[in-house]
Coordinates of C-alpha atoms (C1' of nucleotides) in Angstrom, one line a residue:
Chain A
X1 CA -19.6 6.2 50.7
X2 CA -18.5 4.4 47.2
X3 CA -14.8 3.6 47.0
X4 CA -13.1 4.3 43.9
X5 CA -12.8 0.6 43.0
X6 CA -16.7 0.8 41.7
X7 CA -16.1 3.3 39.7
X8 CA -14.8 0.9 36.8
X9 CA -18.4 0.2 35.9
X10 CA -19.4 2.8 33.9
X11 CA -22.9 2.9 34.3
X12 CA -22.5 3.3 38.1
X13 CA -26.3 4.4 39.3
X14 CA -28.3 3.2 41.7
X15 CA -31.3 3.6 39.5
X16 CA -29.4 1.8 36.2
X17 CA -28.3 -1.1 38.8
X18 CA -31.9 -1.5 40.0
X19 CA -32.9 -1.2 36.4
X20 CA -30.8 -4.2 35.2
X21 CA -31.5 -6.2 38.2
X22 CA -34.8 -6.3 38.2
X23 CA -35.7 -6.8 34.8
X24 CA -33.2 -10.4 34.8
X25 CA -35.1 -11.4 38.4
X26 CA -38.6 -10.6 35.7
X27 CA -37.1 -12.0 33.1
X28 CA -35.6 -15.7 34.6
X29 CA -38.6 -15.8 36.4
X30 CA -36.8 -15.6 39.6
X31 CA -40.0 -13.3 39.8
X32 CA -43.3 -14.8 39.0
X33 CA -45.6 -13.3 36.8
X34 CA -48.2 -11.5 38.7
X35 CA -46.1 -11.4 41.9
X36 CA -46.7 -8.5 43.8
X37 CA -43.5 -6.6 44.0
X38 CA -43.4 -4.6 47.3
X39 CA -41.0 -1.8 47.7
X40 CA -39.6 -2.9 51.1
X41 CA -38.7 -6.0 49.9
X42 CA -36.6 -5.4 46.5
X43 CA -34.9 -2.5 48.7
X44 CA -33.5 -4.1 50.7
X45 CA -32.8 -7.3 48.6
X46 CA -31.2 -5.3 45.9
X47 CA -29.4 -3.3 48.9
X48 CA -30.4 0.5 48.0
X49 CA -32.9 3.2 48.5
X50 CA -36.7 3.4 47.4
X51 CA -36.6 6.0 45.0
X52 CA -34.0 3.9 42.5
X53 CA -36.4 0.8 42.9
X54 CA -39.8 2.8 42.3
X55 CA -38.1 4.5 39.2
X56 CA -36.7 1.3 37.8
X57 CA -40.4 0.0 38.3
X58 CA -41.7 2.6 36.1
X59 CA -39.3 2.3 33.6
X60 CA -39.5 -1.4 33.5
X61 CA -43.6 -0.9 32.9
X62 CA -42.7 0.8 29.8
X63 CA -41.3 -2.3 28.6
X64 CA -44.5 -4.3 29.6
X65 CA -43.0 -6.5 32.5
X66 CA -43.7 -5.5 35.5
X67 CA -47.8 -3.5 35.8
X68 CA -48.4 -0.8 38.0
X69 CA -51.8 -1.1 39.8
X70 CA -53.7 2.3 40.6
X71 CA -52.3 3.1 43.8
X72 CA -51.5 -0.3 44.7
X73 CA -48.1 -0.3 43.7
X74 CA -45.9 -2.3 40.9
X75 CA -46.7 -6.5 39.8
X76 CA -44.6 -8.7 37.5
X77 CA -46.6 -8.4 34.6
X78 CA -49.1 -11.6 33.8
X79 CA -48.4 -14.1 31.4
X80 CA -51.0 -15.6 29.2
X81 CA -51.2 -17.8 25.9
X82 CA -52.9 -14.9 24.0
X83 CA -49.8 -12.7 25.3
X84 CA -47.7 -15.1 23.9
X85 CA -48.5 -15.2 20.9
X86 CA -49.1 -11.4 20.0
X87 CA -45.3 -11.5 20.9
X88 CA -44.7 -13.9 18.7
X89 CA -46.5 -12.5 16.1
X90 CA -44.9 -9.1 16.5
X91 CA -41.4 -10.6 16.3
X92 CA -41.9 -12.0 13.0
X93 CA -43.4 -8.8 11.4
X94 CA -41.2 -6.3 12.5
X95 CA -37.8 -8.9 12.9
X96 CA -38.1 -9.9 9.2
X97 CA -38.7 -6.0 8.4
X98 CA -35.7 -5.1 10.4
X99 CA -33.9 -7.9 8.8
X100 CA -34.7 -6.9 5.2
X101 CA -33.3 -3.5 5.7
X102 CA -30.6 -4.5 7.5
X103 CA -29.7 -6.9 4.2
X104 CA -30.4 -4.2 1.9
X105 CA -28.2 -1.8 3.8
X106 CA -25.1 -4.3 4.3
X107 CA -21.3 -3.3 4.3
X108 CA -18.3 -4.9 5.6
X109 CA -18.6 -3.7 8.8
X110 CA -22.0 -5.0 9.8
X111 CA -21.1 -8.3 8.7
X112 CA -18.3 -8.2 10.5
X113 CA -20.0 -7.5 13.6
X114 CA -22.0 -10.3 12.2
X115 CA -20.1 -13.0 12.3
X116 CA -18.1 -12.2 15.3
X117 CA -21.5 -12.0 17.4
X118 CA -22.2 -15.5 16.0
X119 CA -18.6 -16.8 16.7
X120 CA -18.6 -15.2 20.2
X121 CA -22.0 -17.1 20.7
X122 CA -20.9 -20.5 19.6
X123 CA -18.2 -20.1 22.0
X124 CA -19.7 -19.5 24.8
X125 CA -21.7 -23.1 24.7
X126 CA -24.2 -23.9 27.1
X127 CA -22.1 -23.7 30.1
X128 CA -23.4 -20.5 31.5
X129 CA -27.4 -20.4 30.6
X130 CA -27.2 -17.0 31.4
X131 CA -24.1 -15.8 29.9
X132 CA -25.1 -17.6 26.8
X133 CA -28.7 -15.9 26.1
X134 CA -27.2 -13.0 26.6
X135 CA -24.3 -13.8 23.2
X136 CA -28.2 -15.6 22.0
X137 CA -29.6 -12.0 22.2
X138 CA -26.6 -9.8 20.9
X139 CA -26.4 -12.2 17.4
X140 CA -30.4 -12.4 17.0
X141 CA -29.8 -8.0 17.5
X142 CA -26.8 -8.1 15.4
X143 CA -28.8 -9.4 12.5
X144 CA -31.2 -6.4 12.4
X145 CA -28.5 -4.1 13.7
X146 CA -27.9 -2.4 10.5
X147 CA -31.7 -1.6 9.2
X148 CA -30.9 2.0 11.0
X149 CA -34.1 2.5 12.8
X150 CA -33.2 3.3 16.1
X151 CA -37.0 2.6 17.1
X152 CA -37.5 -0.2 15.4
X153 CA -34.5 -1.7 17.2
X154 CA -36.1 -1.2 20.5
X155 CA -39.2 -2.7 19.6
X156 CA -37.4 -5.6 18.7
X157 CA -35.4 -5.4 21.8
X158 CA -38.5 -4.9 24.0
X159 CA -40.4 -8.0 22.1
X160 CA -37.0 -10.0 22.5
X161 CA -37.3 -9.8 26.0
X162 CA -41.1 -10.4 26.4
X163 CA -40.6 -13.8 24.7
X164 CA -37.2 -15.5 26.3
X165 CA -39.3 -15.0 29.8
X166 CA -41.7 -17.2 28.4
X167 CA -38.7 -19.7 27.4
X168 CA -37.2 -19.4 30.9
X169 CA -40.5 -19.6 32.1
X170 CA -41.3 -23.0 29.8
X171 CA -38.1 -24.7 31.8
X172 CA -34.8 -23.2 31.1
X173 CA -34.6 -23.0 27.4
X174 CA -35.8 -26.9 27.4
X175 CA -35.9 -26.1 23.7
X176 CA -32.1 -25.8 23.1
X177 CA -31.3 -29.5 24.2
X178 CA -34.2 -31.2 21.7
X179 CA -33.8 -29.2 18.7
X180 CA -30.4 -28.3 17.0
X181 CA -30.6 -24.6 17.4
X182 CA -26.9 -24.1 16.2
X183 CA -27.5 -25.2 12.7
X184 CA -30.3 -23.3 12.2
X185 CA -28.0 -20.1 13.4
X186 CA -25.9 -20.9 11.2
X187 CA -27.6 -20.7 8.3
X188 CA -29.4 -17.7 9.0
X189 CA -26.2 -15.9 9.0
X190 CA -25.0 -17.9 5.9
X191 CA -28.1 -16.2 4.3
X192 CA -27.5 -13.2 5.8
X193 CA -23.9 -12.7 4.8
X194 CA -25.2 -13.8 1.2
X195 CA -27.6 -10.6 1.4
X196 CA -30.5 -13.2 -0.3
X197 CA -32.8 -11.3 2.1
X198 CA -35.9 -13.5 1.4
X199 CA -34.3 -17.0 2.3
X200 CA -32.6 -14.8 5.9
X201 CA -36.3 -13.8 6.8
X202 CA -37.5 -17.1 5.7
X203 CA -34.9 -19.2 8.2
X204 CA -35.7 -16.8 10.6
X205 CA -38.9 -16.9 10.7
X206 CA -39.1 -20.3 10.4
X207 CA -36.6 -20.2 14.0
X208 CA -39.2 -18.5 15.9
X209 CA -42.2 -20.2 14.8
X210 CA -40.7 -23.5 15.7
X211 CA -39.5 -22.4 19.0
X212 CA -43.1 -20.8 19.3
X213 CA -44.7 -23.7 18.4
X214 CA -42.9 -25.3 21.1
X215 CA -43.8 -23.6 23.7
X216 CA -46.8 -22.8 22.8
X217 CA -47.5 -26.6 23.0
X218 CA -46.1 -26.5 26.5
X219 CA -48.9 -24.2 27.9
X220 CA -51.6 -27.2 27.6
X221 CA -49.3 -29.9 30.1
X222 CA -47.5 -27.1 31.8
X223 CA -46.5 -30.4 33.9
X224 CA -44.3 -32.0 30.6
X225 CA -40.9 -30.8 32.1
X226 CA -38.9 -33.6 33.5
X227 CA -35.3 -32.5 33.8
Chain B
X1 CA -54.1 18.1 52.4
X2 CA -56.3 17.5 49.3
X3 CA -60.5 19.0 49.3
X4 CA -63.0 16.3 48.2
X5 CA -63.4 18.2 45.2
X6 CA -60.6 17.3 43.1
X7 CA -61.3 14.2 43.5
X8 CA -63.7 13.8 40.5
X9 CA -59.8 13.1 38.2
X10 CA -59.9 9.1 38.9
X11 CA -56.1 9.4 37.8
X12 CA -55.1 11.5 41.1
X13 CA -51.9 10.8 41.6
X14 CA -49.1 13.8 41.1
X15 CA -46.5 11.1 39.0
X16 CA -49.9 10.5 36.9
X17 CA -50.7 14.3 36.7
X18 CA -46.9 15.3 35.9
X19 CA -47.1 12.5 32.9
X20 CA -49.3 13.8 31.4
X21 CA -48.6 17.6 32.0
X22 CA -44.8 17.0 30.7
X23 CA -45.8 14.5 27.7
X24 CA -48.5 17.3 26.7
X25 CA -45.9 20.2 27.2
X26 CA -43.2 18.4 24.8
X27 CA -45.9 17.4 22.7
X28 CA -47.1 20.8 21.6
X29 CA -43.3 22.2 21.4
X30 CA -44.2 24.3 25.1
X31 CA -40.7 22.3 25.8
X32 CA -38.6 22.7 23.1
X33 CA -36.6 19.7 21.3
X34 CA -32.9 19.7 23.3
X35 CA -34.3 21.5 26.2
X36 CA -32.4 20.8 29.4
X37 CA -35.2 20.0 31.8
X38 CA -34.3 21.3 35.3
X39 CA -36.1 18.7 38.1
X40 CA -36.5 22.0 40.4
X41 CA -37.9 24.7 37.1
X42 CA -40.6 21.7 36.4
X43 CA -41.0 21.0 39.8
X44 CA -42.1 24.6 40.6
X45 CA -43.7 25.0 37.4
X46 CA -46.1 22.6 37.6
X47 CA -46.6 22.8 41.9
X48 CA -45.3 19.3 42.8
X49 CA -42.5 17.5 44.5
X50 CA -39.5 16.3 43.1
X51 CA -40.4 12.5 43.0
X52 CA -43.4 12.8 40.5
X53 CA -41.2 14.9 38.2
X54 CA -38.5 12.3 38.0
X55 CA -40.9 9.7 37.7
X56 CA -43.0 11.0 35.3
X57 CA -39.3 11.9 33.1
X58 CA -38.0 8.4 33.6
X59 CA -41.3 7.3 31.8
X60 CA -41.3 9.9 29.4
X61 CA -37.5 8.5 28.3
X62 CA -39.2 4.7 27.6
X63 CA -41.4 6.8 25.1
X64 CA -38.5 8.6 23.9
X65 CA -39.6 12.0 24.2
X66 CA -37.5 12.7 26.9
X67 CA -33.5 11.7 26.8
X68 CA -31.9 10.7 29.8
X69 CA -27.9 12.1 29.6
X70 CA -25.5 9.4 31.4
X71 CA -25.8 11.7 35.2
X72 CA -26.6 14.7 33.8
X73 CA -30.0 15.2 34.1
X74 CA -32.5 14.9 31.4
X75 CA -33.6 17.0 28.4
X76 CA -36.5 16.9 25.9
X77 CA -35.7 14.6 22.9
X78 CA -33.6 16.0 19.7
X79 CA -35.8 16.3 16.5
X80 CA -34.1 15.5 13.2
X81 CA -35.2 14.6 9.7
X82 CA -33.7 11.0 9.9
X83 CA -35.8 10.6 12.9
X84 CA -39.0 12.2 11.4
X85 CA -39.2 9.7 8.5
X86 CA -38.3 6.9 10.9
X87 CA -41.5 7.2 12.4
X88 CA -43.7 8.0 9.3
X89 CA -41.9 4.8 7.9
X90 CA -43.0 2.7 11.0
X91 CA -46.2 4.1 11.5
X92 CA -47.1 3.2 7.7
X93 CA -46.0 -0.2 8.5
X94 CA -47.2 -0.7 12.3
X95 CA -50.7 0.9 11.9
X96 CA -51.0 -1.5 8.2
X97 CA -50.7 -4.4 10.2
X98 CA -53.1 -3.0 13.0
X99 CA -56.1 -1.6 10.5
X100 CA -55.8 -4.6 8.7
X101 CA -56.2 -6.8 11.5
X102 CA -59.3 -4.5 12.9
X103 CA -61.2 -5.0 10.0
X104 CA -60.4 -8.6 9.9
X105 CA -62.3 -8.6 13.1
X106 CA -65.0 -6.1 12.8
X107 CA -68.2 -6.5 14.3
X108 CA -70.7 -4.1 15.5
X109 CA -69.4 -2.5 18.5
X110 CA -66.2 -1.9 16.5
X111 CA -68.1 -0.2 14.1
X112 CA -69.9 1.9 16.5
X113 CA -67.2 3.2 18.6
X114 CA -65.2 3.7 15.3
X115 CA -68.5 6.0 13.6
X116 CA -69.0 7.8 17.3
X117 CA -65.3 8.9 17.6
X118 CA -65.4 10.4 13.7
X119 CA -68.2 12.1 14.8
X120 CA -66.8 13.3 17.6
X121 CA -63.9 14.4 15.8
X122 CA -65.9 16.6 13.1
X123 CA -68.2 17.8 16.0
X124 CA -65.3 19.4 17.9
X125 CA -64.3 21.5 14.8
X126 CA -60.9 23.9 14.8
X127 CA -62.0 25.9 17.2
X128 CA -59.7 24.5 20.6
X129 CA -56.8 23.4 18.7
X130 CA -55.4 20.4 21.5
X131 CA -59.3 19.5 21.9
X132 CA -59.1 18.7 18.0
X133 CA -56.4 16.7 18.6
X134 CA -57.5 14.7 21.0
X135 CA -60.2 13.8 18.9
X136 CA -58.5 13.1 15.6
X137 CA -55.8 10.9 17.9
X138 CA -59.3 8.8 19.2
X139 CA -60.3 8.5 15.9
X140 CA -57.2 7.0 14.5
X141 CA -56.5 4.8 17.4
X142 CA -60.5 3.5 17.1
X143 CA -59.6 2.9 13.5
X144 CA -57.3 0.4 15.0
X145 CA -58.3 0.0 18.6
X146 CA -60.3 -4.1 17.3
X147 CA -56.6 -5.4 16.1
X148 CA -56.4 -7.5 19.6
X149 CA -53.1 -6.8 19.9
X150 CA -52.6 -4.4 22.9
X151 CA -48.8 -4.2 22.3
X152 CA -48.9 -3.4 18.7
X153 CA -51.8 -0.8 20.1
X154 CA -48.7 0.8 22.3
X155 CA -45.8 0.9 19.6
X156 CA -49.2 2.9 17.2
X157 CA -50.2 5.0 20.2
X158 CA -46.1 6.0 20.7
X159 CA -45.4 6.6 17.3
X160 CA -48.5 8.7 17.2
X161 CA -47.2 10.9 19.8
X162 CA -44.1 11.3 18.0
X163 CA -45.4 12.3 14.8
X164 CA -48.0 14.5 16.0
X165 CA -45.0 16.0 17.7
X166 CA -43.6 17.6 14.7
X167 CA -46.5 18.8 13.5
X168 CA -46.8 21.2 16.3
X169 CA -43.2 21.5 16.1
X170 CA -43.9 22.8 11.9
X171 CA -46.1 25.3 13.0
X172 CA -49.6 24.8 14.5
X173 CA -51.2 22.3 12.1
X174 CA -50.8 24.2 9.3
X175 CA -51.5 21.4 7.4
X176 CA -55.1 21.1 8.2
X177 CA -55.8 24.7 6.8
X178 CA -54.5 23.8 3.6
X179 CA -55.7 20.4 2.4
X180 CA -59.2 18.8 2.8
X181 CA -58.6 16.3 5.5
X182 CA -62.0 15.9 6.5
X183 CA -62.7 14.6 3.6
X184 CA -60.0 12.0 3.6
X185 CA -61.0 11.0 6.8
X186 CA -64.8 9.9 6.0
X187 CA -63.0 8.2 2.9
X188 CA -61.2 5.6 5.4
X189 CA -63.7 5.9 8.0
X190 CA -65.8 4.4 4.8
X191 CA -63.8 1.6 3.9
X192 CA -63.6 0.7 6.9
X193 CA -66.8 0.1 8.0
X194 CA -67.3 -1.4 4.5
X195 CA -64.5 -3.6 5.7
X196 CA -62.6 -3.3 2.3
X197 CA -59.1 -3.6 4.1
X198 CA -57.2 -2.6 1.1
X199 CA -58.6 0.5 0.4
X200 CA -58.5 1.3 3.7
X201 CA -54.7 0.6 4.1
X202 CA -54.5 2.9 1.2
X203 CA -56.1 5.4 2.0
X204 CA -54.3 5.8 5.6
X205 CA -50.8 5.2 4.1
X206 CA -51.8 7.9 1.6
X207 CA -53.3 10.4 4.0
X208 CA -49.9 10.1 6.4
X209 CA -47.5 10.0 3.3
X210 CA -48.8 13.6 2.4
X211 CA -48.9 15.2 5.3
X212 CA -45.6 13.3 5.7
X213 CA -44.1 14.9 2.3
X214 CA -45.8 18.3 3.3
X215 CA -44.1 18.4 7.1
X216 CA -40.7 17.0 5.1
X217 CA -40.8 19.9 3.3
X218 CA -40.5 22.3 6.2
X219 CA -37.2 20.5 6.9
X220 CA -35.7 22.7 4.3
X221 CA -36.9 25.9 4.7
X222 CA -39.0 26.3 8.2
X223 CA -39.6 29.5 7.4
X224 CA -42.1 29.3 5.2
X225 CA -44.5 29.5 8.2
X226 CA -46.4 32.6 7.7
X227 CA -49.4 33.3 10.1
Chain C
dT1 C1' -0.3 34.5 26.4
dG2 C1' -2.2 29.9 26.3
dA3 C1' -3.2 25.8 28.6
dT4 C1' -4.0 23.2 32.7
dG5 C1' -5.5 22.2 37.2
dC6 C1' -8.3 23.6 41.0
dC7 C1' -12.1 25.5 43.5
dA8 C1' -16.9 27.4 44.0
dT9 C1' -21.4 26.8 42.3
dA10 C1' -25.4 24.5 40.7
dA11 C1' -27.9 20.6 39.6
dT12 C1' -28.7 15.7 40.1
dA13 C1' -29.3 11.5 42.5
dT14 C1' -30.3 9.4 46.7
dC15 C1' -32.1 8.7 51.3
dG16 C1' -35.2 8.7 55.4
dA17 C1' -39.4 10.3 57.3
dG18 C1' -44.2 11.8 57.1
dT19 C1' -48.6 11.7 54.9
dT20 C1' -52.1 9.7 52.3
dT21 C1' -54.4 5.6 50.6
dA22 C1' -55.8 0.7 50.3
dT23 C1' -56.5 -3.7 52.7
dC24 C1' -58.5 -6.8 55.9
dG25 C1' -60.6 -8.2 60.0
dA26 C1' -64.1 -7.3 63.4
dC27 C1' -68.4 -5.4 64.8
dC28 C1' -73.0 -3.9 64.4
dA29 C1' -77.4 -3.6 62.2
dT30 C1' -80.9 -5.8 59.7
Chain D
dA1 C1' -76.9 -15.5 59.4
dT2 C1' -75.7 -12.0 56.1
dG3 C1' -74.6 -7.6 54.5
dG4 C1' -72.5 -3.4 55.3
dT5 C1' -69.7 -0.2 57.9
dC6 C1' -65.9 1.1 60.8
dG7 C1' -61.3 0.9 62.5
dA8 C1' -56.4 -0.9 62.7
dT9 C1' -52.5 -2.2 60.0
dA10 C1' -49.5 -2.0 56.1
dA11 C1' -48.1 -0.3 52.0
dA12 C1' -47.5 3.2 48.5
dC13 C1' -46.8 7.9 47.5
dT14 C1' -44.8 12.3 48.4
dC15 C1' -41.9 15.6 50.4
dG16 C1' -37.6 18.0 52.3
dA17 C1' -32.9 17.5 53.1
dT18 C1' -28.2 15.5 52.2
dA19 C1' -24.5 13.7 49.5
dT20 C1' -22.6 13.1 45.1
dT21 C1' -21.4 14.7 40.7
dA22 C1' -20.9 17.9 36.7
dT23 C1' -19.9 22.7 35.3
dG24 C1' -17.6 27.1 34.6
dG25 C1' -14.5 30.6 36.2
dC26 C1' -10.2 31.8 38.1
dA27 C1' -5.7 31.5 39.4
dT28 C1' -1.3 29.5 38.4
dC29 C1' 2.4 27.8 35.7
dA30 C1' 4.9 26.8 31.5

DNA sequence: TGATGCCATAATATCGAGTTTATCGACCAT
DNA sequence: ATGGTCGATAAACTCGATATTATGGCATCA
């Protein structure tokens, strides 16, 4: 019983749908780490069967946030500061390796997509926290976009996800509003567009360390948050 | 309607079994690369429902040996040269990073496991071919398995998979039969226990670049294979 | 004769029910 | 009183069936 009017999305599967969902519920923290995610429930929250939920739940433990217990069914996967920083760690190696070939492979077009990622990401402004990580997310891809390893890229994806839950987690990206983010996108991508591949990985490096080192600060007075 | 008996697997649960039955299958080329993989073939074939084949495909797709076509079903993934040196290029810099790290934090019980699983490994001999591998995947992933890092352990433990894949895919191993791998294996089995980490390095990125250059080969002419 | 639209077939994706398994509280024995 | 075992409840897991969607052949029309 699906009208035609659905049909416009083109990705229109109950499985998919569940897919997406659940990961942003993981992701925002609208699901706590740990929580136990009962199969009942998310059906009928997310308004569909139990087969499209239990598959998105295995397909979502591949990407290491949600667990699946014995037989005890699926848990939003823990959080720890160990955790964190492997993820951190792991984004700087393989980021500044996909970054480096993506420099060393440039053309027009990638800089192209580039650039418009970035402007398209300025634009958006803070309005939408939601609608903006996800602009936050395609630049940050965009930049390794072009190193044409299709595995690498999901790594990166995978870890990319992994940290911003801790960032949402932290307090809605409490980092944005205290640091000037903006300028230091901006002159990753003036490196970047310059193909000096060493000062690119050394900006961008230097952009997750400090955001790390944020948060990592934030898991001794968890209680620091006061907006 | 399950005896006692078969109880002794601790993993009993048919998603579990089908996993591993269909990872093992694609693995060793019994599932061909670009195979269309029928739910209701597998489902007879390996004497389960249709639930635990799913499943166990939608996992198989995070670990990209299985492809998932938009609603089409799914099929074993494509090989291709591009995609062959895309993994030996990240597994030379992923498993780097991991055997460095291990022997940054060796201690005894590393050491141990790490001398017990070569042993193992040599033990087994040539005779039961997917025994063999088993052991020589166990040694590689001990060589590793102290790196701290269970995520980084994952990508190794993936890419592992998907090397070993066209191996198996180039004509049983034939490489074994040709060179003297045992031999490179005490080497870094050596140096690493003497915690030299460079040598080490080397002699891992050395021992998958040739077999990488000798399975590159076969791209060319794959039928070279002759017993 | 070639191309196009339609219909039959087959396979997938989904649903709801039944079965197996874990959990938790109560009860009994020590 | 404490430790262990047993039974009721709830949940996960699995199965069979239905509905939806793609595929390939056939008829029709230009």
């Amino acid at each position: 019983m699906r009208t035609a009017s659905d049909a416009v999305g083109q990705e229109s599967s109950a499985t998919h749908r569940a897919y997406l969902a659940l990961r942003r519920m993981i992701v925002v923290g609208e699901l706590q780490p740990g929580e136990k995610l009962k199969i009942d429930r998310l059906r009928t929250l997310l308004d569909t069967g139990a087969s499209p939920v239990r598959e998105a739940l295995s397909l979502l433990t591949s990407d290491l946030l949600v667990e699946r217990l014995d037989q005890r069914g699926f848990r939003a996967a823990e959080t720890s500061r160990e955790n964190f920083v492997e993820i951190l760690t792991l984004r700087c190696e393989l980021e500044e390796m996909a970054l480096r070939q993506s420099i060393a492979n440039a053309d027009e077009a990638w800089e192209d997509a580039l650039v418009l990622s970035h402007h398209k990401m300025v634009r958006e402004g803070r309005g939408d926290l939601e609608a903006f990580e996800e602009r936050h997310k395609a630049f940050h891809m965009a930049l390794l976009s072009n190193c044409h390893s299709p595995i690498l890229m999901k790594f990166c994806s995978q870890l990319y996800d992994l940290n911003i839950r801790y960032r949402y987690l932290a307090g809605k990206a409490l980092d944005y509003q205290k640091r000037d983010v903006s300028t230091e996108h901006a002159a990753i991508l003036e490196a970047a567009v310059d193909h000096d591949a060493d000062l690119a990985s050394e900006r961008l490096l230097n952009h997750y360390r400090q955001t790390g080192a944020f948060l990592n600060g934030l898991f001794s007075n968890p209680g620091s948050q006061d907006v």
